[in-house]
């Protein structure tokens, strides 16, 4: 008979597209004793977690909270709440995650107008404006701030401004951007934004911070049709995560994952947002200099590269899978493979959150040098 024993995972260094290295502080927070999800102690923690998320998102939005599921559920929450059958949504696609936004629009029974740009390039603002002009009926503009499949930063401030000029709401994917580069929900006028716990927040996977503007809340409350997803209906979730001491059961929050989320946000607050962005920028520069000295080229133009997700061209004649396999087996180091149109062509080297350190940059460069020789 087979016997089953505890699982002890290997100790890796995670420098791929996420999850990123989780600090011992966050892992320890997660191991604290579970309390009831309506325990007054937990309600206090929920309130503080919301405040810390407002800080991270740079917003005063009252409806700012973590969804009890990964980033993809945050994406779905934004679409199912704001989009109704028959609506028109302009979706900007320049990588994998923009494509998923389009899928969400279609599944809401709405019409997706696609603004498409090449992988590795920014969304073209002129094309977005043309689409806005051609579709005065459009209700929402949706785009990915930090496209993890390509390492491109889209110009979120300019895209939101354009959307507002044409009276559209905005849905922004900040899964990889939050904590790594500036995200300014109120200054940019974002209506719905979602992120993920396991990228630059360096928390365990499985939590998706979201925030909705007051304007978005009005739109959700004025819907003609019920939100198609019971679990992600913000009208119901606010009864549990909303204002005041009175909280009604909606689902059981993943209590220990919220401990971890809170701890990772406390760490971000201690460091300060601006300092966290500066750290990502500085170590990105160091990594790029080191990669270039190994003859490895960046795949994305310097003007709109993400510091936290470095997409590099795989050098000529190098076996993609063999090198990644050696990094994992000999160095316990994970870097990311290319996705979709970039499969086999690039590597994705993450410098996210707690994993964005001098030590990791040196380790990764040293390991790459060894395996490429
Ligand atoms: C990782 C990621 C997601 C999905 O998050 P999950 O937690 O894997 O569901 C969505 N958008 C972007 C840009 C991402 O990088």
PDB file of N, CA and C in Angstrom, residues 155-208:
ATOM      1  N   UNK A 155       0.921  53.007 -21.741  1.00  0.00           N
ATOM      2  CA  UNK A 155       0.851  54.359 -21.170  1.00  0.00           C
ATOM      3  C   UNK A 155      -0.521  54.565 -20.526  1.00  0.00           C
ATOM      4  N   UNK A 156      -0.638  54.062 -19.295  1.00  0.00           N
ATOM      5  CA  UNK A 156      -1.952  54.022 -18.628  1.00  0.00           C
ATOM      6  C   UNK A 156      -2.546  55.418 -18.452  1.00  0.00           C
ATOM      7  N   UNK A 157      -1.717  56.384 -18.060  1.00  0.00           N
ATOM      8  CA  UNK A 157      -2.245  57.738 -17.815  1.00  0.00           C
ATOM      9  C   UNK A 157      -2.860  58.297 -19.095  1.00  0.00           C
ATOM     10  N   UNK A 158      -2.139  58.181 -20.209  1.00  0.00           N
ATOM     11  CA  UNK A 158      -2.628  58.733 -21.479  1.00  0.00           C
ATOM     12  C   UNK A 158      -3.851  57.971 -21.991  1.00  0.00           C
ATOM     13  N   UNK A 159      -3.863  56.659 -21.783  1.00  0.00           N
ATOM     14  CA  UNK A 159      -4.990  55.853 -22.269  1.00  0.00           C
ATOM     15  C   UNK A 159      -6.259  56.181 -21.479  1.00  0.00           C
ATOM     16  N   UNK A 160      -6.101  56.373 -20.170  1.00  0.00           N
ATOM     17  CA  UNK A 160      -7.269  56.734 -19.350  1.00  0.00           C
ATOM     18  C   UNK A 160      -7.790  58.114 -19.758  1.00  0.00           C
ATOM     19  N   UNK A 161      -6.864  59.035 -20.013  1.00  0.00           N
ATOM     20  CA  UNK A 161      -7.269  60.390 -20.384  1.00  0.00           C
ATOM     21  C   UNK A 161      -8.085  60.373 -21.682  1.00  0.00           C
ATOM     22  N   UNK A 162      -7.607  59.602 -22.644  1.00  0.00           N
ATOM     23  CA  UNK A 162      -8.342  59.482 -23.912  1.00  0.00           C
ATOM     24  C   UNK A 162      -9.738  58.888 -23.671  1.00  0.00           C
ATOM     25  N   UNK A 163      -9.781  57.835 -22.885  1.00  0.00           N
ATOM     26  CA  UNK A 163     -11.075  57.190 -22.611  1.00  0.00           C
ATOM     27  C   UNK A 163     -12.043  58.200 -22.000  1.00  0.00           C
ATOM     28  N   UNK A 164     -11.539  59.017 -21.075  1.00  0.00           N
ATOM     29  CA  UNK A 164     -12.403  60.009 -20.418  1.00  0.00           C
ATOM     30  C   UNK A 164     -12.885  61.072 -21.400  1.00  0.00           C
ATOM     31  N   UNK A 165     -12.008  61.456 -22.331  1.00  0.00           N
ATOM     32  CA  UNK A 165     -12.414  62.453 -23.335  1.00  0.00           C
ATOM     33  C   UNK A 165     -13.609  61.968 -24.141  1.00  0.00           C
ATOM     34  N   UNK A 166     -13.697  60.638 -24.294  1.00  0.00           N
ATOM     35  CA  UNK A 166     -14.795  60.068 -25.076  1.00  0.00           C
ATOM     36  C   UNK A 166     -15.842  59.422 -24.162  1.00  0.00           C
ATOM     37  N   UNK A 167     -15.821  59.847 -22.887  1.00  0.00           N
ATOM     38  CA  UNK A 167     -16.858  59.447 -21.934  1.00  0.00           C
ATOM     39  C   UNK A 167     -16.960  57.935 -21.726  1.00  0.00           C
ATOM     40  N   UNK A 168     -15.817  57.280 -21.705  1.00  0.00           N
ATOM     41  CA  UNK A 168     -15.795  55.831 -21.445  1.00  0.00           C
ATOM     42  C   UNK A 168     -15.250  55.548 -20.051  1.00  0.00           C
ATOM     43  N   UNK A 169     -15.749  54.473 -19.466  1.00  0.00           N
ATOM     44  CA  UNK A 169     -15.152  53.942 -18.234  1.00  0.00           C
ATOM     45  C   UNK A 169     -13.850  53.224 -18.610  1.00  0.00           C
ATOM     46  N   UNK A 170     -12.995  53.001 -17.607  1.00  0.00           N
ATOM     47  CA  UNK A 170     -11.753  52.263 -17.876  1.00  0.00           C
ATOM     48  C   UNK A 170     -11.650  51.040 -16.967  1.00  0.00           C
ATOM     49  N   UNK A 171     -11.190  49.945 -17.553  1.00  0.00           N
ATOM     50  CA  UNK A 171     -10.829  48.739 -16.789  1.00  0.00           C
ATOM     51  C   UNK A 171      -9.345  48.503 -17.040  1.00  0.00           C
ATOM     52  N   UNK A 172      -8.567  48.463 -15.948  1.00  0.00           N
ATOM     53  CA  UNK A 172      -7.115  48.365 -16.086  1.00  0.00           C
ATOM     54  C   UNK A 172      -6.586  47.133 -15.347  1.00  0.00           C
ATOM     55  N   UNK A 173      -5.781  46.342 -16.058  1.00  0.00           N
ATOM     56  CA  UNK A 173      -5.089  45.196 -15.458  1.00  0.00           C
ATOM     57  C   UNK A 173      -3.778  45.699 -14.878  1.00  0.00           C
ATOM     58  N   UNK A 174      -3.667  45.642 -13.541  1.00  0.00           N
ATOM     59  CA  UNK A 174      -2.438  46.069 -12.861  1.00  0.00           C
ATOM     60  C   UNK A 174      -1.837  44.894 -12.095  1.00  0.00           C
ATOM     61  N   UNK A 175      -2.025  43.680 -12.638  1.00  0.00           N
ATOM     62  CA  UNK A 175      -1.555  42.498 -11.917  1.00  0.00           C
ATOM     63  C   UNK A 175      -0.038  42.567 -11.716  1.00  0.00           C
ATOM     64  N   UNK A 176       0.682  42.885 -12.786  1.00  0.00           N
ATOM     65  CA  UNK A 176       2.142  42.925 -12.674  1.00  0.00           C
ATOM     66  C   UNK A 176       2.664  44.313 -12.338  1.00  0.00           C
ATOM     67  N   UNK A 177       1.865  45.351 -12.535  1.00  0.00           N
ATOM     68  CA  UNK A 177       2.395  46.699 -12.273  1.00  0.00           C
ATOM     69  C   UNK A 177       2.363  47.082 -10.804  1.00  0.00           C
ATOM     70  N   UNK A 178       1.324  46.696 -10.064  1.00  0.00           N
ATOM     71  CA  UNK A 178       1.149  47.203  -8.693  1.00  0.00           C
ATOM     72  C   UNK A 178       2.347  46.860  -7.802  1.00  0.00           C
ATOM     73  N   UNK A 179       2.965  47.902  -7.258  1.00  0.00           N
ATOM     74  CA  UNK A 179       4.112  47.718  -6.367  1.00  0.00           C
ATOM     75  C   UNK A 179       5.460  47.766  -7.077  1.00  0.00           C
ATOM     76  N   UNK A 180       5.443  47.637  -8.404  1.00  0.00           N
ATOM     77  CA  UNK A 180       6.697  47.622  -9.165  1.00  0.00           C
ATOM     78  C   UNK A 180       6.955  48.921  -9.906  1.00  0.00           C
ATOM     79  N   UNK A 181       5.880  49.512 -10.428  1.00  0.00           N
ATOM     80  CA  UNK A 181       5.948  50.823 -11.080  1.00  0.00           C
ATOM     81  C   UNK A 181       4.734  51.621 -10.614  1.00  0.00           C
ATOM     82  N   UNK A 182       4.727  52.914 -10.921  1.00  0.00           N
ATOM     83  CA  UNK A 182       3.627  53.746 -10.441  1.00  0.00           C
ATOM     84  C   UNK A 182       2.274  53.282 -10.987  1.00  0.00           C
ATOM     85  N   UNK A 183       1.317  53.184 -10.083  1.00  0.00           N
ATOM     86  CA  UNK A 183      -0.089  52.973 -10.430  1.00  0.00           C
ATOM     87  C   UNK A 183      -0.840  54.038  -9.628  1.00  0.00           C
ATOM     88  N   UNK A 184      -1.548  54.937 -10.311  1.00  0.00           N
ATOM     89  CA  UNK A 184      -2.188  56.064  -9.620  1.00  0.00           C
ATOM     90  C   UNK A 184      -3.665  56.102 -10.007  1.00  0.00           C
ATOM     91  N   UNK A 185      -4.456  55.330  -9.288  1.00  0.00           N
ATOM     92  CA  UNK A 185      -5.857  55.120  -9.661  1.00  0.00           C
ATOM     93  C   UNK A 185      -6.631  56.440  -9.709  1.00  0.00           C
ATOM     94  N   UNK A 186      -6.509  57.266  -8.676  1.00  0.00           N
ATOM     95  CA  UNK A 186      -7.299  58.509  -8.639  1.00  0.00           C
ATOM     96  C   UNK A 186      -6.758  59.549  -9.623  1.00  0.00           C
ATOM     97  N   UNK A 187      -5.443  59.737  -9.656  1.00  0.00           N
ATOM     98  CA  UNK A 187      -4.864  60.728 -10.581  1.00  0.00           C
ATOM     99  C   UNK A 187      -5.189  60.380 -12.033  1.00  0.00           C
ATOM    100  N   UNK A 188      -5.155  59.115 -12.363  1.00  0.00           N
ATOM    101  CA  UNK A 188      -5.401  58.713 -13.745  1.00  0.00           C
ATOM    102  C   UNK A 188      -6.888  58.521 -14.036  1.00  0.00           C
ATOM    103  N   UNK A 189      -7.703  58.509 -13.005  1.00  0.00           N
ATOM    104  CA  UNK A 189      -9.147  58.365 -13.203  1.00  0.00           C
ATOM    105  C   UNK A 189      -9.567  56.971 -13.647  1.00  0.00           C
ATOM    106  N   UNK A 190      -8.934  55.959 -13.072  1.00  0.00           N
ATOM    107  CA  UNK A 190      -9.278  54.569 -13.423  1.00  0.00           C
ATOM    108  C   UNK A 190     -10.587  54.188 -12.725  1.00  0.00           C
ATOM    109  N   UNK A 191     -11.480  53.494 -13.452  1.00  0.00           N
ATOM    110  CA  UNK A 191     -12.777  53.115 -12.863  1.00  0.00           C
ATOM    111  C   UNK A 191     -12.790  51.733 -12.244  1.00  0.00           C
ATOM    112  N   UNK A 192     -12.080  50.792 -12.851  1.00  0.00           N
ATOM    113  CA  UNK A 192     -11.978  49.454 -12.259  1.00  0.00           C
ATOM    114  C   UNK A 192     -10.571  48.948 -12.499  1.00  0.00           C
ATOM    115  N   UNK A 193      -9.946  48.478 -11.429  1.00  0.00           N
ATOM    116  CA  UNK A 193      -8.563  47.994 -11.544  1.00  0.00           C
ATOM    117  C   UNK A 193      -8.444  46.730 -10.719  1.00  0.00           C
ATOM    118  N   UNK A 194      -7.624  45.811 -11.198  1.00  0.00           N
ATOM    119  CA  UNK A 194      -7.387  44.578 -10.435  1.00  0.00           C
ATOM    120  C   UNK A 194      -5.908  44.255 -10.488  1.00  0.00           C
ATOM    121  N   UNK A 195      -5.448  43.567  -9.413  1.00  0.00           N
ATOM    122  CA  UNK A 195      -4.053  43.150  -9.385  1.00  0.00           C
ATOM    123  C   UNK A 195      -3.980  41.711  -8.884  1.00  0.00           C
ATOM    124  N   UNK A 196      -2.779  41.279  -8.533  1.00  0.00           N
ATOM    125  CA  UNK A 196      -2.588  39.911  -8.044  1.00  0.00           C
ATOM    126  C   UNK A 196      -1.600  39.937  -6.898  1.00  0.00           C
ATOM    127  N   UNK A 197      -1.753  38.993  -5.998  1.00  0.00           N
ATOM    128  CA  UNK A 197      -0.908  38.989  -4.800  1.00  0.00           C
ATOM    129  C   UNK A 197       0.518  38.540  -5.085  1.00  0.00           C
ATOM    130  N   UNK A 198       0.721  37.749  -6.150  1.00  0.00           N
ATOM    131  CA  UNK A 198       1.979  36.999  -6.271  1.00  0.00           C
ATOM    132  C   UNK A 198       2.999  37.620  -7.208  1.00  0.00           C
ATOM    133  N   UNK A 199       2.758  38.864  -7.656  1.00  0.00           N
ATOM    134  CA  UNK A 199       3.757  39.470  -8.546  1.00  0.00           C
ATOM    135  C   UNK A 199       4.575  40.458  -7.719  1.00  0.00           C
ATOM    136  N   UNK A 200       4.410  41.766  -7.893  1.00  0.00           N
ATOM    137  CA  UNK A 200       5.288  42.691  -7.158  1.00  0.00           C
ATOM    138  C   UNK A 200       4.885  42.883  -5.700  1.00  0.00           C
ATOM    139  N   UNK A 201       3.746  42.338  -5.278  1.00  0.00           N
ATOM    140  CA  UNK A 201       3.425  42.378  -3.851  1.00  0.00           C
ATOM    141  C   UNK A 201       4.122  41.226  -3.125  1.00  0.00           C
ATOM    142  N   UNK A 202       4.629  40.256  -3.884  1.00  0.00           N
ATOM    143  CA  UNK A 202       5.384  39.136  -3.289  1.00  0.00           C
ATOM    144  C   UNK A 202       4.659  38.438  -2.164  1.00  0.00           C
ATOM    145  N   UNK A 203       3.397  38.237  -2.375  1.00  0.00           N
ATOM    146  CA  UNK A 203       2.599  37.482  -1.419  1.00  0.00           C
ATOM    147  C   UNK A 203       2.340  36.104  -2.025  1.00  0.00           C
ATOM    148  N   UNK A 204       1.723  35.214  -1.259  1.00  0.00           N
ATOM    149  CA  UNK A 204       1.380  33.916  -1.841  1.00  0.00           C
ATOM    150  C   UNK A 204       0.310  34.124  -2.932  1.00  0.00           C
ATOM    151  N   UNK A 205       0.271  33.253  -3.935  1.00  0.00           N
ATOM    152  CA  UNK A 205      -0.743  33.393  -4.985  1.00  0.00           C
ATOM    153  C   UNK A 205      -2.149  33.174  -4.440  1.00  0.00           C
ATOM    154  N   UNK A 206      -3.122  33.712  -5.155  1.00  0.00           N
ATOM    155  CA  UNK A 206      -4.506  33.368  -4.831  1.00  0.00           C
ATOM    156  C   UNK A 206      -5.373  34.496  -4.335  1.00  0.00           C
ATOM    157  N   UNK A 207      -4.835  35.731  -4.323  1.00  0.00           N
ATOM    158  CA  UNK A 207      -5.632  36.878  -3.895  1.00  0.00           C
ATOM    159  C   UNK A 207      -5.550  37.953  -4.970  1.00  0.00           C
ATOM    160  N   UNK A 208      -6.663  38.601  -5.254  1.00  0.00           N
ATOM    161  CA  UNK A 208      -6.677  39.648  -6.273  1.00  0.00           C
ATOM    162  C   UNK A 208      -7.231  40.960  -5.711  1.00  0.00           C
TER     163      UNK A 208
END
